[in-house]
PDB file of C-alpha atoms in Angstrom:
ATOM      1  CA  MET A1471      14.757   6.767  -5.225  1.00 65.00           C
ATOM      2  CA  PRO A1472      16.188  10.103  -4.028  1.00 66.00           C
ATOM      3  CA  SER A1473      14.039  13.196  -4.502  1.00 69.00           C
ATOM      4  CA  LEU A1474      15.040  15.985  -6.879  1.00 77.00           C
ATOM      5  CA  SER A1475      15.737  18.262  -3.924  1.00 74.00           C
ATOM      6  CA  GLU A1476      18.146  15.673  -2.478  1.00 73.00           C
ATOM      7  CA  LEU A1477      19.902  15.253  -5.820  1.00 75.00           C
ATOM      8  CA  ALA A1478      20.216  19.051  -6.088  1.00 80.00           C
ATOM      9  CA  GLU A1479      22.108  19.258  -2.778  1.00 82.00           C
ATOM     10  CA  PRO A1480      25.773  20.237  -3.062  1.00 87.00           C
ATOM     11  CA  MET A1481      28.180  17.324  -3.459  1.00 93.00           C
ATOM     12  CA  LEU A1482      31.901  16.951  -2.898  1.00 94.00           C
ATOM     13  CA  ARG A1483      33.688  13.985  -4.493  1.00 94.00           C
ATOM     14  CA  LEU A1484      36.434  13.006  -2.067  1.00 95.00           C
ATOM     15  CA  ALA A1485      38.418   9.756  -2.221  1.00 93.00           C
ATOM     16  CA  GLY A1486      35.506   7.673  -3.481  1.00 91.00           C
ATOM     17  CA  TYR A1487      32.945   9.265  -1.150  1.00 93.00           C
ATOM     18  CA  ARG A1488      30.146  11.600  -2.196  1.00 94.00           C
ATOM     19  CA  VAL A1489      29.772  14.106   0.651  1.00 95.00           C
ATOM     20  CA  ASN A1490      26.991  16.618   1.331  1.00 94.00           C
ATOM     21  CA  PRO A1491      28.880  19.578   2.858  1.00 95.00           C
ATOM     22  CA  ARG A1492      25.698  20.954   4.493  1.00 93.00           C
ATOM     23  CA  THR A1493      24.931  17.839   6.518  1.00 93.00           C
ATOM     24  CA  ASN A1494      28.437  16.379   6.869  1.00 94.00           C
ATOM     25  CA  GLY A1495      26.949  13.110   5.661  1.00 92.00           C
ATOM     26  CA  PRO A1496      26.601  11.134   2.453  1.00 92.00           C
ATOM     27  CA  HIS A1497      25.203  12.976  -0.571  1.00 88.00           C
ATOM     28  CA  THR A1498      22.327  10.554  -0.994  1.00 81.00           C
ATOM     29  CA  THR A1499      20.930   8.275   1.660  1.00 75.00           C
ATOM     30  CA  PRO A1500      18.103   5.747   1.603  1.00 70.00           C
ATOM     31  CA  GLY A1501      16.066   7.839   4.020  1.00 79.00           C
ATOM     32  CA  LEU A1502      13.039   6.603   5.906  1.00 88.00           C
ATOM     33  CA  SER A1503      10.004   8.720   6.722  1.00 90.00           C
ATOM     34  CA  ARG A1504       8.700   6.544   9.569  1.00 93.00           C
ATOM     35  CA  ILE A1505       9.968   3.956  12.013  1.00 94.00           C
ATOM     36  CA  THR A1506       7.387   1.534  13.417  1.00 94.00           C
ATOM     37  CA  ILE A1507       8.054  -0.981  16.186  1.00 94.00           C
ATOM     38  CA  ARG A1508       5.544  -3.850  16.498  1.00 94.00           C
ATOM     39  CA  ASN A1509       5.385  -6.154  19.504  1.00 89.00           C
ATOM     40  CA  ILE A1510       4.860  -9.573  17.965  1.00 90.00           C
ATOM     41  CA  SER A1511       3.317 -11.127  21.089  1.00 91.00           C
ATOM     42  CA  ASP A1512       0.462  -8.623  21.537  1.00 92.00           C
ATOM     43  CA  GLY A1513       0.412  -6.707  18.226  1.00 91.00           C
ATOM     44  CA  THR A1514       0.903  -3.240  19.741  1.00 92.00           C
ATOM     45  CA  GLU A1515       2.749  -0.708  17.606  1.00 94.00           C
ATOM     46  CA  HIS A1516       4.758   2.423  18.324  1.00 94.00           C
ATOM     47  CA  ALA A1517       5.756   4.746  15.486  1.00 94.00           C
ATOM     48  CA  PHE A1518       7.993   7.762  15.015  1.00 94.00           C
ATOM     49  CA  ASP A1519       7.375   9.966  11.981  1.00 92.00           C
ATOM     50  CA  ALA A1520      10.201  12.051  10.573  1.00 91.00           C
ATOM     51  CA  PRO A1521       9.529  15.773  10.900  1.00 91.00           C
ATOM     52  CA  ARG A1522       8.817  17.589   7.638  1.00 88.00           C
ATOM     53  CA  GLU A1523      11.872  18.022   5.385  1.00 85.00           C
ATOM     54  CA  THR A1524      13.950  15.450   7.303  1.00 89.00           C
ATOM     55  CA  SER A1525      14.753  11.771   6.883  1.00 90.00           C
ATOM     56  CA  LEU A1526      15.549   8.904   9.219  1.00 93.00           C
ATOM     57  CA  GLY A1527      18.285   6.329   8.796  1.00 93.00           C
ATOM     58  CA  SER A1528      20.702   3.801  10.276  1.00 92.00           C
ATOM     59  CA  PRO A1529      18.297   2.188  12.780  1.00 94.00           C
ATOM     60  CA  THR A1530      20.211  -0.014  15.235  1.00 96.00           C
ATOM     61  CA  PHE A1531      18.790  -1.896  18.219  1.00 97.00           C
ATOM     62  CA  SER A1532      20.604  -1.875  21.545  1.00 97.00           C
ATOM     63  CA  PRO A1533      22.191  -5.236  22.451  1.00 97.00           C
ATOM     64  CA  ASP A1534      19.214  -6.133  24.680  1.00 96.00           C
ATOM     65  CA  GLY A1535      16.626  -4.884  22.148  1.00 94.00           C
ATOM     66  CA  SER A1536      15.031  -2.358  24.525  1.00 95.00           C
ATOM     67  CA  ARG A1537      16.083   0.758  22.584  1.00 96.00           C
ATOM     68  CA  LEU A1538      16.480   1.815  18.975  1.00 96.00           C
ATOM     69  CA  LEU A1539      19.175   4.264  17.903  1.00 97.00           C
ATOM     70  CA  PHE A1540      18.649   6.131  14.617  1.00 96.00           C
ATOM     71  CA  LEU A1541      19.873   9.198  12.748  1.00 96.00           C
ATOM     72  CA  LEU A1542      17.693  12.163  11.815  1.00 96.00           C
ATOM     73  CA  THR A1543      19.022  14.162   8.857  1.00 93.00           C
ATOM     74  CA  ARG A1544      18.024  17.811   8.655  1.00 92.00           C
ATOM     75  CA  TYR A1545      18.891  20.405   6.001  1.00 90.00           C
ATOM     76  CA  ASN A1546      22.063  21.430   7.835  1.00 91.00           C
ATOM     77  CA  GLY A1547      23.127  18.462   9.960  1.00 93.00           C
ATOM     78  CA  ILE A1548      22.601  14.967  11.298  1.00 96.00           C
ATOM     79  CA  GLU A1549      21.395  14.165  14.822  1.00 96.00           C
ATOM     80  CA  ALA A1550      21.491  10.949  16.871  1.00 97.00           C
ATOM     81  CA  TRP A1551      18.084   9.949  18.292  1.00 96.00           C
ATOM     82  CA  MET A1552      16.896   7.103  20.499  1.00 96.00           C
ATOM     83  CA  MET A1553      13.491   5.425  20.824  1.00 96.00           C
ATOM     84  CA  GLU A1554      12.339   3.357  23.796  1.00 95.00           C
ATOM     85  CA  VAL A1555      10.898   0.202  22.214  1.00 94.00           C
ATOM     86  CA  SER A1556       8.336  -0.393  25.001  1.00 93.00           C
ATOM     87  CA  THR A1557       6.779   3.094  24.870  1.00 94.00           C
ATOM     88  CA  GLY A1558       7.686   4.513  21.461  1.00 93.00           C
ATOM     89  CA  GLN A1559       9.060   7.657  23.103  1.00 95.00           C
ATOM     90  CA  ALA A1560      11.836   9.169  20.963  1.00 95.00           C
ATOM     91  CA  ARG A1561      14.286  11.919  21.835  1.00 96.00           C
ATOM     92  CA  PRO A1562      17.512  13.441  20.538  1.00 96.00           C
ATOM     93  CA  LEU A1563      20.645  12.214  22.293  1.00 95.00           C
ATOM     94  CA  SER A1564      22.868  15.251  21.791  1.00 92.00           C
ATOM     95  CA  ASP A1565      22.804  18.763  20.375  1.00 89.00           C
ATOM     96  CA  THR A1566      26.158  18.170  18.629  1.00 92.00           C
ATOM     97  CA  SER A1567      26.033  17.267  14.919  1.00 94.00           C
ATOM     98  CA  ILE A1568      27.082  13.792  13.869  1.00 97.00           C
ATOM     99  CA  ASN A1569      29.859  13.272  11.312  1.00 97.00           C
ATOM    100  CA  ALA A1570      28.358  10.631   9.033  1.00 96.00           C
ATOM    101  CA  VAL A1571      30.440  11.026   5.864  1.00 95.00           C
ATOM    102  CA  TRP A1572      31.573   7.370   6.020  1.00 93.00           C
ATOM    103  CA  GLY A1573      30.249   4.218   7.625  1.00 91.00           C
ATOM    104  CA  ASN A1574      27.886   3.953  10.556  1.00 92.00           C
ATOM    105  CA  PRO A1575      28.741   6.895  12.843  1.00 96.00           C
ATOM    106  CA  CYS A1576      27.107   5.576  16.040  1.00 97.00           C
ATOM    107  CA  ASN A1577      27.303   2.233  17.826  1.00 97.00           C
ATOM    108  CA  TRP A1578      25.971   0.784  21.059  1.00 97.00           C
ATOM    109  CA  LEU A1579      28.217  -0.343  23.885  1.00 97.00           C
ATOM    110  CA  ASP A1580      27.359  -3.654  25.559  1.00 96.00           C
ATOM    111  CA  ASP A1581      25.907  -1.907  28.640  1.00 95.00           C
ATOM    112  CA  ASN A1582      22.754  -0.913  26.641  1.00 94.00           C
ATOM    113  CA  ALA A1583      23.030   2.592  28.115  1.00 94.00           C
ATOM    114  CA  THR A1584      25.932   4.166  26.213  1.00 97.00           C
ATOM    115  CA  VAL A1585      26.363   5.084  22.561  1.00 97.00           C
ATOM    116  CA  VAL A1586      29.693   5.910  20.895  1.00 98.00           C
ATOM    117  CA  CYS A1587      29.413   8.419  18.027  1.00 97.00           C
ATOM    118  CA  ARG A1588      31.614  10.333  15.619  1.00 97.00           C
ATOM    119  CA  PHE A1589      30.844  14.050  15.907  1.00 97.00           C
ATOM    120  CA  LYS A1590      31.912  16.987  13.784  1.00 94.00           C
ATOM    121  CA  ALA A1591      35.145  18.316  15.273  1.00 90.00           C
ATOM    122  CA  SER A1592      34.211  21.186  17.601  1.00 84.00           C
ATOM    123  CA  ALA A1593      36.957  23.637  16.610  1.00 85.00           C
ATOM    124  CA  ARG A1594      37.272  22.969  12.899  1.00 87.00           C
ATOM    125  CA  GLY A1595      36.112  26.376  11.627  1.00 90.00           C
ATOM    126  CA  ALA A1596      34.954  26.993   8.059  1.00 92.00           C
ATOM    127  CA  PRO A1597      35.753  24.664   5.155  1.00 92.00           C
ATOM    128  CA  PRO A1598      38.880  25.526   3.174  1.00 93.00           C
ATOM    129  CA  ASP A1599      38.338  27.923   0.280  1.00 92.00           C
ATOM    130  CA  ALA A1600      39.267  26.863  -3.220  1.00 88.00           C
ATOM    131  CA  PRO A1601      42.312  28.729  -4.530  1.00 87.00           C
ATOM    132  CA  ASP A1602      41.600  31.485  -7.056  1.00 84.00           C
ATOM    133  CA  VAL A1603      44.419  30.187  -9.247  1.00 84.00           C
ATOM    134  CA  PRO A1604      45.458  26.517  -9.298  1.00 78.00           C
ATOM    135  CA  ALA A1605      48.969  25.816  -8.005  1.00 76.00           C
ATOM    136  CA  GLN A1606      49.682  23.675 -11.059  1.00 76.00           C
ATOM    137  CA  PRO A1607      47.892  22.541 -14.204  1.00 78.00           C
ATOM    138  CA  ASN A1608      45.702  19.454 -14.066  1.00 71.00           C
ATOM    139  CA  VAL A1609      47.314  17.175 -16.648  1.00 71.00           C
ATOM    140  CA  GLN A1610      45.828  13.802 -17.495  1.00 68.00           C
ATOM    141  CA  SER A1611      46.993  11.603 -20.317  1.00 71.00           C
ATOM    142  CA  HIS A1612      46.026   8.264 -21.713  1.00 68.00           C
ATOM    143  CA  GLY A1613      47.861   6.537 -24.511  1.00 71.00           C
ATOM    144  CA  GLY A1614      44.679   4.935 -25.806  1.00 73.00           C
ATOM    145  CA  GLY A1615      43.725   1.296 -25.784  1.00 73.00           C
ATOM    146  CA  ALA A1616      42.700  -0.782 -22.820  1.00 75.00           C
ATOM    147  CA  ALA A1617      43.702   0.339 -19.348  1.00 66.00           C
ATOM    148  CA  PRO A1618      45.200  -2.739 -17.640  1.00 67.00           C
ATOM    149  CA  ILE A1619      44.720  -1.356 -14.142  1.00 68.00           C
ATOM    150  CA  ARG A1620      41.562  -0.693 -12.192  1.00 65.00           C
ATOM    151  CA  THR A1621      40.341   2.908 -12.167  1.00 73.00           C
ATOM    152  CA  TYR A1622      38.754   4.576  -9.168  1.00 77.00           C
ATOM    153  CA  GLN A1623      36.258   7.415  -9.053  1.00 82.00           C
ATOM    154  CA  ASP A1624      36.706  10.682  -7.228  1.00 87.00           C
ATOM    155  CA  LEU A1625      40.375  10.449  -6.329  1.00 89.00           C
ATOM    156  CA  LEU A1626      41.911  13.397  -4.504  1.00 91.00           C
ATOM    157  CA  GLY A1627      43.331  15.464  -7.356  1.00 86.00           C
ATOM    158  CA  ASN A1628      45.001  18.456  -5.725  1.00 89.00           C
ATOM    159  CA  ALA A1629      45.911  20.141  -2.443  1.00 91.00           C
ATOM    160  CA  HIS A1630      42.414  21.641  -2.111  1.00 94.00           C
ATOM    161  CA  ASP A1631      40.819  18.179  -2.366  1.00 94.00           C
ATOM    162  CA  GLU A1632      43.235  16.977   0.318  1.00 96.00           C
ATOM    163  CA  ALA A1633      42.305  19.911   2.585  1.00 96.00           C
ATOM    164  CA  LEU A1634      38.575  19.225   2.061  1.00 97.00           C
ATOM    165  CA  PHE A1635      39.100  15.535   2.817  1.00 97.00           C
ATOM    166  CA  GLU A1636      40.896  16.365   6.054  1.00 96.00           C
ATOM    167  CA  TYR A1637      38.203  18.910   6.991  1.00 97.00           C
ATOM    168  CA  PHE A1638      35.176  16.664   6.418  1.00 96.00           C
ATOM    169  CA  PHE A1639      36.675  13.341   7.567  1.00 96.00           C
ATOM    170  CA  THR A1640      38.226  14.615  10.805  1.00 95.00           C
ATOM    171  CA  THR A1641      35.959  13.498  13.631  1.00 95.00           C
ATOM    172  CA  GLN A1642      35.678  13.818  17.349  1.00 96.00           C
ATOM    173  CA  VAL A1643      34.719  10.525  18.993  1.00 96.00           C
ATOM    174  CA  GLY A1644      32.523  10.772  22.056  1.00 96.00           C
ATOM    175  CA  THR A1645      30.154   8.773  24.199  1.00 96.00           C
ATOM    176  CA  ILE A1646      26.564   9.586  25.065  1.00 95.00           C
ATOM    177  CA  GLY A1647      25.179   8.190  28.298  1.00 94.00           C
ATOM    178  CA  LEU A1648      21.448   7.706  27.858  1.00 89.00           C
ATOM    179  CA  ALA A1649      20.765   8.669  31.474  1.00 80.00           C
ATOM    180  CA  THR A1650      22.684  11.949  31.182  1.00 68.00           C
ATOM    181  CA  GLY A1651      22.625  12.779  27.447  1.00 60.00           C
TER     182      GLY A1651
END
């Protein structure tokens, strides 16, 4: 269950997605506080505890199982991290914030040494401001009775919603070589 502080975070409703504008990720996430790797053959364990006021998520093993990629969500952004399964050593992979508003933002390549991630666009600037006066009235009507078509939540309703969608969903795809960062 999300904490009250997580529920109190700002939320944008854009095209069916609930976006936290501070982190550039989903509004609520099933965050983990610890990742533990246990070697079944000898019983040894290696653990990584989330720093205070952060959460961990999206753990994904490399194709050969030697490394674990995961996301660390802070108050103002999301970082990609990697843990060596054999030693439990964990480190951040990049100092650039991840764009995690939809889907899994990072994936392993088959070489076990490269990760492809969606990053926040580097030159995107500040989010678009809401207009002081709407360009047109927001008119919705319903004739009553049953609605024979499916309804969707959080549709883009105006030009400002469209600008916010473009701002938060525009990504910069990049690779991270684990040897070079």
